[in-house]
XYZ file of C-alpha atoms in Angstrom:
761
model
C 33.579 -38.119 36.302
C 31.303 -38.300 39.386
C 30.826 -41.458 41.388
C 27.694 -43.305 40.354
C 26.937 -44.096 44.009
C 26.844 -40.465 45.061
C 23.347 -39.160 45.858
C 22.026 -36.943 43.038
C 20.414 -33.549 43.586
C 18.809 -33.621 40.129
C 15.040 -33.897 40.118
C 13.416 -34.771 36.778
C 9.896 -35.157 35.527
C 9.913 -38.849 36.308
C 10.362 -38.144 40.018
C 7.536 -35.824 40.979
C 7.699 -34.117 44.351
C 4.888 -34.449 46.820
C 3.334 -31.006 47.321
C 2.884 -31.821 51.000
C 6.611 -32.084 51.604
C 8.079 -29.181 53.545
C 10.814 -28.774 50.943
C 8.194 -28.234 48.252
C 6.418 -25.657 50.379
C 9.696 -23.855 50.932
C 10.371 -23.764 47.197
C 6.935 -22.333 46.446
C 7.377 -19.745 49.201
C 10.747 -18.823 47.711
C 9.227 -18.426 44.252
C 6.383 -16.342 45.655
C 8.865 -14.137 47.538
C 10.946 -13.540 44.398
C 7.826 -12.759 42.427
C 6.321 -10.435 45.036
C 9.517 -8.427 45.407
C 10.057 -8.117 41.661
C 6.417 -7.314 40.842
C 6.278 -4.678 43.569
C 9.324 -2.940 42.059
C 7.957 -3.163 38.509
C 4.509 -1.887 39.513
C 6.003 1.019 41.461
C 8.098 1.988 38.441
C 5.026 1.831 36.230
C 2.973 4.127 38.479
C 5.837 6.611 38.574
C 5.401 6.935 34.799
C 1.587 6.937 34.697
C 1.377 10.472 36.064
C 3.851 11.865 33.520
C 2.211 10.031 30.633
C -1.287 11.285 31.448
C -0.039 14.842 32.006
C 1.735 14.810 28.642
C -1.374 13.481 26.906
C -3.507 16.147 28.595
C -1.232 18.880 27.229
C -1.544 17.449 23.711
C -5.268 16.599 23.910
C -7.340 17.377 20.819
C -10.292 18.698 22.839
C -11.195 20.094 26.254
C -13.208 16.967 27.025
C -10.235 14.691 26.371
C -7.963 16.949 28.423
C -10.420 16.803 31.329
C -10.465 12.989 31.137
C -6.690 12.813 31.376
C -6.498 15.263 34.294
C -9.296 13.424 36.111
C -7.406 10.178 35.508
C -4.225 11.689 37.011
C -6.075 12.719 40.191
C -7.786 9.323 40.500
C -4.522 7.420 40.075
C -2.732 9.598 42.630
C -5.561 9.075 45.107
C -5.908 5.298 44.671
C -2.439 4.215 43.616
C -1.698 2.422 46.873
C -5.067 0.638 46.782
C -4.499 -0.559 43.204
C -0.973 -1.815 44.020
C -2.239 -3.714 47.092
C -5.098 -5.188 45.094
C -2.773 -6.321 42.320
C -0.210 -7.936 44.631
C -2.972 -9.384 46.797
C -4.638 -11.086 43.813
C -1.252 -12.462 42.769
C -0.768 -13.915 46.267
C -4.234 -15.515 46.143
C -3.414 -16.999 42.732
C -0.279 -18.549 44.292
C -2.346 -19.998 47.102
C -4.851 -21.518 44.682
C -2.015 -22.877 42.582
C -0.206 -24.529 45.487
C -3.495 -26.052 46.680
C -4.227 -27.456 43.234
C -7.272 -25.268 42.697
C -8.120 -23.535 39.447
C -7.085 -19.916 39.435
C -9.811 -17.765 40.894
C -10.974 -15.275 38.303
C -12.832 -12.011 38.743
C -16.297 -11.600 37.370
C -16.019 -11.091 33.637
C -19.477 -10.639 32.168
C -17.991 -10.357 28.716
C -16.263 -13.722 28.933
C -19.503 -15.705 28.740
C -20.977 -13.291 26.259
C -18.314 -14.207 23.729
C -19.800 -17.701 23.361
C -23.339 -16.472 22.762
C -24.891 -14.811 19.743
C -25.703 -11.719 21.775
C -22.329 -10.094 21.318
C -24.016 -6.743 21.751
C -24.440 -7.581 25.455
C -20.721 -6.986 25.921
C -20.086 -3.394 26.931
C -17.956 -1.504 24.457
C -15.470 -0.453 27.126
C -15.224 -4.020 28.480
C -14.596 -5.296 24.981
C -11.819 -2.757 24.417
C -10.191 -3.793 27.695
C -10.454 -7.472 26.790
C -8.834 -6.891 23.418
C -6.012 -4.894 24.997
C -5.372 -7.618 27.620
C -5.512 -10.408 25.040
C -3.072 -8.586 22.786
C -0.406 -7.924 25.409
C -0.718 -11.426 26.918
C -0.289 -13.134 23.557
C 2.653 -10.961 22.613
C 4.544 -11.527 25.867
C 3.844 -15.258 26.000
C 5.377 -15.525 22.542
C 8.303 -13.258 23.381
C 9.238 -15.141 26.565
C 8.204 -18.599 25.369
C 11.419 -20.444 26.308
C 11.913 -18.929 29.745
C 8.206 -19.324 30.530
C 8.285 -22.931 29.362
C 11.131 -23.648 31.786
C 9.214 -22.044 34.683
C 6.124 -24.095 33.793
C 8.112 -27.338 33.730
C 9.778 -26.693 37.087
C 6.519 -25.642 38.763
C 4.925 -28.848 37.431
C 7.652 -30.884 39.114
C 7.401 -29.271 42.545
C 3.586 -29.471 42.478
C 3.461 -33.241 42.164
C 3.165 -33.355 38.385
C 0.110 -31.108 38.124
C 0.368 -29.691 34.631
C 1.411 -26.046 34.618
C 1.015 -24.043 31.441
C 0.877 -20.401 30.406
C -2.785 -20.130 31.365
C -2.557 -21.329 34.993
C 0.966 -20.199 35.891
C 0.416 -17.692 38.746
C 3.289 -15.529 37.527
C 2.544 -15.927 33.816
C 1.506 -12.914 31.702
C -2.105 -14.131 31.619
C -2.565 -14.399 35.408
C -0.723 -11.148 36.102
C -2.714 -9.248 33.463
C -6.028 -10.487 34.829
C -4.925 -9.606 38.368
C -4.008 -6.117 37.246
C -7.293 -5.733 35.386
C -9.152 -6.609 38.570
C -7.088 -4.052 40.475
C -7.690 -1.298 37.909
C -11.421 -1.636 38.530
C -10.770 0.303 41.725
C -10.188 3.347 39.521
C -13.163 5.384 38.419
C -11.648 6.532 35.145
C -12.675 6.627 31.495
C -11.830 3.610 29.323
C -9.380 5.768 27.336
C -7.357 6.323 30.502
C -7.574 2.616 31.379
C -6.155 1.659 27.997
C -3.224 4.026 28.543
C -2.600 2.421 31.941
C -2.738 -1.068 30.387
C -0.156 -0.019 27.796
C 2.131 1.229 30.543
C 1.589 -2.018 32.500
C 2.684 -3.887 29.403
C 5.633 -1.569 28.920
C 6.970 -1.512 32.483
C 5.694 -4.700 34.150
C 5.229 -7.437 31.572
C 8.333 -6.335 29.678
C 10.335 -6.747 32.885
C 9.287 -10.351 33.554
C 12.389 -11.727 31.812
C 14.471 -11.042 34.910
C 11.800 -12.555 37.162
C 11.711 -15.784 35.157
C 15.502 -15.957 35.075
C 15.631 -15.600 38.878
C 12.922 -18.228 39.399
C 14.569 -20.671 36.973
C 17.982 -20.161 38.588
C 16.581 -20.573 42.119
C 14.765 -23.797 41.283
C 17.678 -25.158 39.250
C 20.023 -24.575 42.209
C 17.533 -26.437 44.376
C 17.865 -29.423 42.044
C 14.643 -28.980 40.031
C 15.490 -29.859 36.433
C 18.932 -28.261 36.512
C 19.722 -29.685 33.077
C 16.768 -27.894 31.448
C 18.005 -25.127 29.192
C 15.968 -22.001 28.652
C 17.978 -19.639 26.540
C 16.033 -16.613 25.404
C 14.671 -16.602 21.831
C 16.964 -15.307 19.155
C 20.155 -16.908 20.541
C 21.790 -19.809 18.786
C 21.569 -23.128 20.615
C 22.996 -25.388 17.928
C 26.609 -24.418 18.470
C 26.822 -22.720 15.100
C 29.432 -20.054 14.635
C 27.889 -16.601 15.045
C 27.859 -14.295 12.049
C 30.575 -11.661 11.983
C 30.948 -8.279 10.343
C 33.504 -7.379 7.711
C 36.140 -6.633 10.342
C 35.613 -9.919 12.184
C 33.518 -8.522 15.049
C 30.609 -10.837 15.957
C 27.240 -9.426 15.050
C 24.924 -8.621 17.952
C 22.050 -11.111 18.363
C 19.540 -8.821 16.659
C 21.616 -8.834 13.474
C 22.069 -12.588 13.304
C 19.992 -14.776 11.060
C 16.571 -15.864 12.198
C 15.270 -19.338 11.600
C 13.673 -20.173 8.259
C 14.478 -20.132 4.597
C 15.195 -16.412 4.597
C 17.699 -16.565 7.417
C 20.824 -16.167 5.292
C 19.302 -13.338 3.282
C 18.253 -11.568 6.487
C 21.708 -11.878 7.998
C 23.380 -10.683 4.795
C 21.202 -7.574 4.571
C 21.648 -6.730 8.238
C 25.364 -7.496 8.051
C 25.726 -5.109 5.099
C 23.791 -2.337 6.827
C 25.604 -2.772 10.155
C 28.991 -2.681 8.454
C 28.067 0.406 6.420
C 26.735 2.289 9.441
C 29.806 1.392 11.461
C 32.162 2.426 8.674
C 30.259 5.689 8.170
C 30.743 6.644 11.821
C 34.312 5.457 11.960
C 33.377 2.765 14.468
C 35.058 -0.594 14.838
C 32.093 -2.930 15.308
C 29.616 -1.871 17.957
C 31.974 -1.917 20.850
C 33.838 1.295 20.073
C 32.909 4.894 20.676
C 30.760 6.518 18.049
C 32.185 9.353 16.104
C 29.223 11.640 16.543
C 25.509 11.930 16.838
C 23.847 10.437 19.863
C 25.501 7.031 19.683
C 27.778 5.771 22.356
C 29.112 2.456 23.547
C 26.639 -0.338 23.719
C 28.238 -1.780 26.816
C 29.716 1.109 28.734
C 27.760 3.914 30.342
C 28.226 7.399 28.983
C 28.333 10.600 31.024
C 24.525 10.635 31.311
C 24.142 7.051 32.541
C 23.682 3.772 30.715
C 21.946 3.657 27.343
C 18.173 3.326 27.565
C 16.766 -0.173 27.562
C 14.499 -1.319 24.710
C 11.532 -0.900 27.053
C 12.520 2.704 27.763
C 12.962 3.445 24.071
C 9.578 1.977 23.218
C 7.945 3.818 26.100
C 9.371 7.145 24.971
C 8.300 6.463 21.382
C 4.781 5.583 22.538
C 4.477 8.956 24.237
C 5.760 10.750 21.126
C 3.354 8.703 19.025
C 0.421 9.723 21.201
C 1.376 13.382 20.732
C 1.358 12.989 16.937
C -1.940 11.085 17.075
C -3.414 14.055 18.959
C -2.703 16.322 15.967
C -4.478 14.027 13.485
C -7.160 16.558 12.632
C -4.847 19.528 12.208
C -3.750 21.246 9.025
C -1.653 18.846 6.871
C 2.057 19.601 6.802
C 3.943 20.436 3.651
C 6.611 17.981 2.408
C 9.332 20.369 3.661
C 7.758 20.504 7.134
C 7.375 16.723 7.178
C 11.027 16.340 6.181
C 12.049 18.554 9.090
C 9.984 16.451 11.510
C 11.564 13.250 10.214
C 15.034 14.712 10.723
C 14.285 15.904 14.278
C 12.997 12.591 15.634
C 16.339 11.735 17.277
C 16.345 14.987 19.178
C 12.731 14.555 20.270
C 13.402 10.992 21.372
C 16.345 12.038 23.533
C 14.290 14.788 25.137
C 11.482 12.355 25.887
C 13.931 9.809 27.328
C 15.403 12.513 29.528
C 11.953 13.406 30.867
C 11.127 9.780 31.590
C 14.457 9.214 33.355
C 14.509 12.512 35.183
C 17.993 13.236 33.849
C 19.435 14.260 30.474
C 19.873 11.451 27.977
C 22.589 11.961 25.378
C 23.063 8.597 23.739
C 21.517 5.228 22.957
C 23.078 1.849 22.224
C 24.789 1.769 18.843
C 22.523 -1.001 17.597
C 19.459 1.057 18.441
C 20.976 4.144 16.835
C 21.552 2.189 13.633
C 17.892 1.245 13.653
C 16.777 4.829 14.300
C 18.995 6.079 11.466
C 17.791 3.363 9.116
C 14.115 4.161 9.698
C 14.900 7.871 9.350
C 16.499 7.252 5.962
C 13.516 5.133 4.932
C 11.113 8.000 5.582
C 13.423 10.555 4.006
C 13.267 8.379 0.901
C 9.452 8.400 1.086
C 9.412 12.209 1.235
C 11.650 12.375 -1.852
C 10.016 9.556 -3.818
C 8.707 10.879 -7.132
C 6.399 7.873 -7.298
C 4.239 9.452 -4.589
C 2.226 12.663 -4.866
C 3.162 15.249 -2.230
C -0.094 14.676 -0.350
C 0.648 10.961 -0.008
C 4.259 11.628 0.982
C 3.071 13.760 3.890
C 0.508 11.167 5.012
C 2.947 8.242 4.994
C 5.690 10.289 6.666
C 3.527 10.410 9.811
C 4.169 6.680 10.253
C 7.838 7.119 11.163
C 7.388 6.456 14.887
C 5.180 3.347 14.523
C 7.667 1.902 12.043
C 10.589 2.751 14.291
C 8.843 0.822 17.065
C 8.366 -2.111 14.700
C 12.052 -2.022 13.765
C 13.166 -1.970 17.404
C 10.905 -4.927 18.185
C 11.683 -6.923 15.040
C 14.561 -5.866 12.783
C 13.626 -8.579 10.297
C 11.291 -6.017 8.738
C 14.244 -4.674 6.744
C 15.005 -8.026 5.135
C 11.698 -9.901 4.879
C 9.415 -8.820 2.066
C 6.509 -10.646 3.705
C 6.831 -8.859 7.046
C 3.301 -7.553 7.821
C 4.456 -3.982 8.502
C 6.461 -3.932 5.295
C 3.568 -5.323 3.253
C 1.232 -2.635 4.568
C 3.633 0.216 3.762
C 4.192 -1.170 0.259
C 0.441 -1.482 -0.279
C -0.213 2.077 0.904
C 2.509 3.428 -1.380
C 1.254 1.407 -4.343
C -2.284 2.716 -3.821
C -0.992 6.268 -3.412
C 1.056 6.078 -6.598
C -2.055 6.438 -8.740
C -3.699 9.112 -6.585
C -4.462 12.588 -7.878
C -6.965 15.268 -6.975
C -8.943 14.825 -10.207
C -9.062 11.034 -9.906
C -10.173 11.178 -6.249
C -12.699 13.979 -6.220
C -14.816 12.146 -3.652
C -11.702 11.775 -1.413
C -12.393 8.056 -0.931
C -8.822 6.866 -1.434
C -7.227 9.765 0.436
C -9.564 9.309 3.390
C -8.904 5.553 3.456
C -5.125 5.992 3.533
C -5.481 8.716 6.162
C -7.711 6.522 8.332
C -5.137 3.705 8.246
C -2.356 6.125 9.197
C -4.482 7.551 12.033
C -5.371 4.101 13.372
C -1.726 3.038 13.447
C -0.819 6.200 15.342
C -3.669 5.781 17.795
C -3.786 2.008 18.276
C -0.391 0.482 17.539
C 1.619 -0.345 20.606
C 3.517 -3.523 19.820
C 0.893 -5.926 18.467
C 2.000 -6.793 14.929
C -1.408 -8.249 14.073
C -2.731 -4.736 13.478
C -0.708 -4.552 10.255
C -2.360 -7.695 8.876
C -5.800 -6.389 9.815
C -5.217 -3.025 8.157
C -3.691 -4.679 5.072
C -6.839 -6.759 4.723
C -9.080 -3.706 5.035
C -7.039 -1.796 2.464
C -7.124 -4.712 0.031
C -10.914 -5.024 0.332
C -11.280 -1.294 -0.327
C -8.969 -1.416 -3.352
C -10.701 -4.507 -4.768
C -14.051 -2.707 -4.812
C -12.536 0.316 -6.566
C -10.595 -1.884 -8.964
C -13.727 -3.658 -10.167
C -15.422 -0.353 -10.943
C -12.284 0.934 -12.662
C -11.947 -2.201 -14.793
C -15.481 -1.760 -16.124
C -14.762 1.878 -16.946
C -11.449 0.912 -18.593
C -13.208 -1.684 -20.708
C -15.758 0.866 -21.912
C -13.022 3.393 -22.730
C -10.986 0.777 -24.602
C -14.006 -0.422 -26.573
C -14.946 3.141 -27.457
C -11.378 3.899 -28.560
C -11.209 0.667 -30.539
C -14.472 1.559 -32.288
C -13.239 5.032 -33.181
C -9.986 3.611 -34.528
C -11.807 1.072 -36.674
C -14.029 3.838 -38.008
C -11.051 6.076 -38.730
C -9.194 3.205 -40.369
C -12.235 2.458 -42.555
C -12.587 6.151 -43.495
C -8.930 6.286 -44.505
C -9.250 3.115 -46.559
C -12.397 4.359 -48.321
C -10.727 7.709 -49.021
C -7.668 6.044 -50.525
C -9.779 3.772 -52.742
C -11.837 6.670 -54.141
C -8.869 9.043 -54.590
C -6.853 6.337 -56.339
C -9.728 5.560 -58.732
C -10.434 9.188 -59.583
C -6.750 9.810 -60.221
C -6.190 12.883 -62.401
C -9.705 12.893 -63.856
C -11.872 15.947 -63.413
C -15.350 14.871 -62.311
C -18.496 16.961 -62.510
C -19.541 18.405 -59.161
C -22.583 16.122 -58.989
C -20.527 12.966 -59.570
C -17.782 14.092 -57.181
C -20.337 14.727 -54.440
C -21.984 11.327 -54.924
C -18.637 9.490 -54.594
C -16.962 11.502 -51.816
C -20.031 11.847 -49.600
C -22.776 9.339 -50.224
C -20.863 6.380 -51.663
C -17.740 6.871 -49.487
C -19.881 6.473 -46.377
C -21.345 3.289 -47.849
C -17.800 1.973 -48.376
C -17.005 2.724 -44.707
C -20.116 0.907 -43.529
C -19.316 -2.103 -45.700
C -15.751 -2.273 -44.400
C -16.914 -2.174 -40.770
C -19.639 -4.764 -41.235
C -18.251 -7.110 -43.884
C -14.503 -6.484 -44.067
C -12.261 -5.667 -46.998
C -12.176 -9.272 -48.287
C -15.922 -9.550 -48.603
C -17.833 -9.776 -51.923
C -19.903 -6.797 -50.780
C -16.836 -4.569 -50.542
C -15.523 -5.688 -53.928
C -18.930 -4.975 -55.450
C -18.930 -1.499 -53.866
C -15.528 -0.744 -55.434
C -16.737 -1.987 -58.801
C -19.552 0.560 -58.577
C -16.963 3.337 -58.122
C -15.178 2.302 -61.313
C -18.421 2.017 -63.284
C -19.769 5.310 -61.960
C -16.570 7.181 -62.878
C -16.780 5.679 -66.380
C -20.369 6.874 -66.826
C -19.552 10.518 -66.108
C -16.754 10.750 -68.669
C -17.492 12.601 -72.001
C -19.377 10.445 -74.527
C -17.863 10.906 -78.000
C -19.675 8.315 -80.145
C -22.717 6.091 -80.382
C -20.893 3.066 -79.003
C -19.996 4.739 -75.724
C -23.512 6.100 -75.425
C -24.930 2.629 -75.868
C -22.632 1.303 -73.202
C -23.858 4.063 -70.909
C -27.481 3.091 -71.590
C -26.633 -0.524 -70.700
C -24.977 0.512 -67.422
C -27.600 2.913 -66.147
C -29.906 0.238 -64.595
C -26.919 -1.188 -62.696
C -25.892 2.305 -61.544
C -29.379 3.240 -60.357
C -30.041 -0.095 -58.625
C -26.755 -0.151 -56.688
C -26.855 3.528 -55.834
C -30.348 3.220 -54.376
C -29.251 0.233 -52.267
C -26.167 2.070 -50.997
C -28.067 5.242 -50.139
C -30.634 3.262 -48.166
C -27.847 1.578 -46.191
C -26.432 4.940 -45.057
C -29.841 6.233 -43.963
C -30.756 8.469 -46.927
C -34.344 9.612 -46.726
C -36.549 8.488 -49.624
C -37.261 12.066 -50.718
C -33.549 12.934 -50.840
C -32.843 9.763 -52.811
C -35.520 10.574 -55.403
C -34.279 14.135 -55.763
C -30.717 12.904 -56.321
C -31.962 10.389 -58.892
C -33.790 13.153 -60.768
C -30.565 15.184 -60.963
C -28.594 12.129 -62.136
C -31.178 11.294 -64.798
C -30.982 14.845 -66.113
C -27.179 14.628 -66.137
C -27.243 11.302 -68.013
C -29.708 12.681 -70.646
C -27.163 15.387 -71.286
C -24.479 12.702 -71.581
C -26.603 10.860 -74.110
C -27.358 14.071 -76.062
C -31.051 13.892 -75.207
C -31.074 17.182 -73.295
C -29.353 20.534 -73.619
C -26.433 21.217 -71.308
C -27.043 24.046 -68.830
C -25.600 27.466 -69.548
C -22.302 28.226 -67.870
C -24.026 31.107 -66.122
C -26.654 28.807 -64.626
C -25.714 27.890 -61.058
C -25.624 24.140 -60.397
C -28.511 22.737 -58.390
C -27.590 21.916 -54.794
C -26.953 18.275 -54.042
C -29.832 16.662 -52.136
C -27.396 15.038 -49.661
C -28.132 15.549 -45.938
C -25.528 17.364 -43.844
C -25.182 14.233 -41.700
C -23.550 12.513 -44.702
C -20.094 14.046 -44.360
C -17.478 14.066 -47.078
C -14.591 11.844 -46.074
C -12.208 12.339 -48.949
C -10.302 15.318 -47.558
C -6.559 15.939 -47.901
C -5.923 16.059 -44.151
C -7.315 12.561 -43.684
C -4.449 11.198 -45.675
C -1.848 13.045 -43.591
C -0.144 11.882 -40.349
C -2.222 12.088 -37.181
C -2.538 15.473 -35.492
C -0.462 14.822 -32.377
C 2.463 13.556 -34.439
C 2.622 16.614 -36.694
C 5.734 18.629 -36.079
C 7.487 15.800 -34.215
C 10.836 14.933 -35.711
C 11.836 11.374 -34.827
C 15.493 12.275 -35.241
C 15.177 15.008 -32.606
C 14.105 12.485 -29.936
C 16.937 10.677 -28.180
C 16.980 6.925 -28.666
C 16.664 6.309 -24.923
C 13.269 8.062 -24.821
C 12.040 6.158 -27.860
C 13.209 2.934 -26.209
C 11.556 3.907 -22.923
C 8.260 4.484 -24.719
C 8.584 1.217 -26.621
C 9.294 -0.744 -23.411
C 6.274 0.618 -21.554
C 3.874 -2.167 -20.613
C 0.174 -2.287 -19.782
C -0.291 -1.591 -16.060
C 2.625 0.826 -15.673
C 1.947 4.323 -14.328
C 3.018 7.609 -15.882
C 2.794 11.126 -14.430
C 1.705 13.700 -17.039
C 1.914 17.494 -16.817
C -0.865 19.491 -18.438
C -0.636 23.018 -19.855
C -1.187 24.525 -16.388
C 1.646 22.367 -14.948
C -0.822 20.242 -13.001
C 0.220 16.631 -12.576
C -2.128 13.798 -13.486
C -1.199 10.165 -12.874
C -2.375 7.624 -15.396
C -1.955 3.916 -16.015
C -1.272 2.446 -19.438
C -4.525 0.580 -19.971
C -4.442 -0.537 -23.597
C -2.209 -0.526 -26.670
C -4.165 -0.430 -29.929
C -3.437 -3.383 -32.230
C -4.597 -1.176 -35.125
C -2.596 2.007 -34.660
C -0.210 1.110 -31.857
C -1.496 4.068 -29.833
C -1.270 4.057 -26.035
C -4.421 4.646 -23.981
C -3.886 5.991 -20.431
C -6.563 6.024 -17.711
C -6.663 7.242 -14.120
C -7.377 5.015 -11.119
C -11.120 5.366 -11.772
C -10.697 3.994 -15.294
C -11.360 7.329 -17.016
C -9.290 8.395 -20.021
C -6.439 10.812 -19.284
C -4.277 10.708 -22.413
C -3.962 9.044 -25.817
C -0.483 8.921 -27.388
C 1.358 7.367 -30.238
C 4.743 5.892 -29.384
C 6.519 8.873 -30.962
C 4.421 11.505 -29.195
C 4.894 9.703 -25.852
C 8.664 9.656 -26.401
C 8.518 13.396 -27.124
C 6.592 13.985 -23.878
C 9.203 11.974 -21.969
C 11.987 13.941 -23.605
C 10.569 17.366 -22.718
C 9.565 16.423 -19.181
C 5.810 16.433 -19.810
C 5.654 12.748 -18.902
C 7.539 10.657 -16.331
C 7.376 6.863 -16.050
C 6.884 5.818 -12.419
C 8.766 2.929 -10.858
C 7.056 -0.471 -10.740
C 9.203 -1.928 -7.934
C 7.810 -1.909 -4.391
C 8.572 1.092 -2.192
C 10.488 -0.801 0.487
C 12.741 -2.573 -2.025
C 13.598 0.700 -3.755
C 14.198 2.408 -0.428
C 16.590 -0.288 0.798
C 18.555 -0.156 -2.462
C 18.763 3.639 -2.228
C 19.845 3.538 1.434
C 22.622 1.015 0.792
C 23.801 3.053 -2.196
C 23.782 6.256 -0.141
C 25.752 4.670 2.687
C 28.346 3.427 0.219
C 28.942 6.894 -1.208
C 32.033 8.603 0.227
C 31.247 11.530 2.469
C 27.529 10.847 2.813
C 25.966 11.510 6.200
C 23.485 9.373 8.031
C 20.442 11.114 9.494
């Protein structure tokens, strides 16, 4: 234990240093020297890569104009590189001087800055706005990424500057100040805004991403000088609570990226990543991540291979960004087939190594084992997408183009594999869910296809490492789908109501037919009487059923008419029966006239029918001579629109069930049809083997039939449970999965890795 009387070298926030003291000036000079040396090295490295990046983009340019812009940018950067570097470092030095003197950081003229607080947003130049957004994005990302180390630098600079508050905004070596200094320097270049944005991305990749070492050096230097030496500033992602690190199945500690993150999902995240890491290691025959890989491009994570050390995360992301820009340049080309897309997915490793070798100037044969696991995992994810029967081939090809952006996401934040609410994961699930119901017939205006394609293109063109783009695109997709869903719901409702109306009509026709057939029985009716019952009066029964129901007095009265009418056309053998007929005739005529009027009989047709009936009844009563057998019967005055409904086929099973033997359908298909729920999607094959995707929209409470509609709400198919089971059995229908794409992919990947002899990508 140290002597309490010994002088202490510890300086805390309660003992501010006077900025005028020579010691304070020396400390600031030391910090400035460390920063200048480090920033000069980082900027030089960045400019070494600018030329290669612009040349590569020029070769892959989609037009001559774009190619010219990139070549012009290369010449301008070569000519003014030294001037831009001096301007950048000079502005950083001036920021240090202002900071040490207690002045606010001098800022370059930014006409767009003031414009943001006025209604006249249109006054901001489009190129200036794009630059501002790019700067804001990379500053916010890096301030979050280096929050702990930057906080420690801020606290120590506050101490040596007499307690003047130092934060991320006024720290002269913070991402904000350095980005604004570089923006001012880039104004020396007379290049197109597209070239400027590429340069800003490379500044982010090679300068801002290298500030970790600068902050560590500054914190160590000031701590050794006695400025808050007890302040801890471990980098994010490392445990500071003394908890035991998670270990793999063989007892090897998991690398930091695989350990649980903070929050309620931490254990689940660690378990998923632990499982995947162990399976990948076992598949390669590796003990943990410290051993030599059995094949592929993996090597030791800690020892250099024959081609130098493994690439850093910044180098990997830089190489992927260049590959991504090449793919973005082919956006308007001919779409690939699923087989071609599968080949591209499988060759990404090889392309990445080649790109890394070009960036390094020497062959690159391996990456860190952790990074290789991530590359393999993303590769398997997109192989699953290209094999997923839930997606049409056109959607498989579109989504497969996102492999590089999602690999970048995974390298930046591996929690994507375990967190269902990760923004990148939510977007991919939403795109797949929208694509599940896509078909050529349902998207004849190409609205959905073009929307998915535009989102894919924007990710390829705009995504660097700002995760907010996934939330923005998810919001846009949801708004688009909501508009389409409202239109589809109205169409679905109309289709369901129309189908329900037809079923009620058919049910009423069947009921009327049964009632009339049952009452006629084995009797032989005259043609006139048969026509009246099976055409005119049967339609009145149907109308009464639809309007009043089968429990109504009106329906019972209509059935009573059938019985009475049948009785009146039977042979009359004596005076008693003839008298009964005379008594019934007023009832028959009155009710028949009322029924005919209800089913839209014209008055002339009604009178003609009544004349024929009166003649028939006079014959029944013996008041008129029966017609000769050779005399043809007079045609019934019943309009063609009054169709006969008592036909044998109406009492048979429905057409699509004819010829289907329930016993010939396996129980599992019958069960699958029975378990289908409203909202589930099914892929149907038509007679020409074309696939049409349809959603179960409605199950009839009358017949139990299933109504299927496409994504526009239009009817695609109409099946009974038995006929649907038959279609499932013979491959004419396939039920699509309801689970989210990412969940199904992760389950499939884990299962594949557990299978003996399976190979990773």
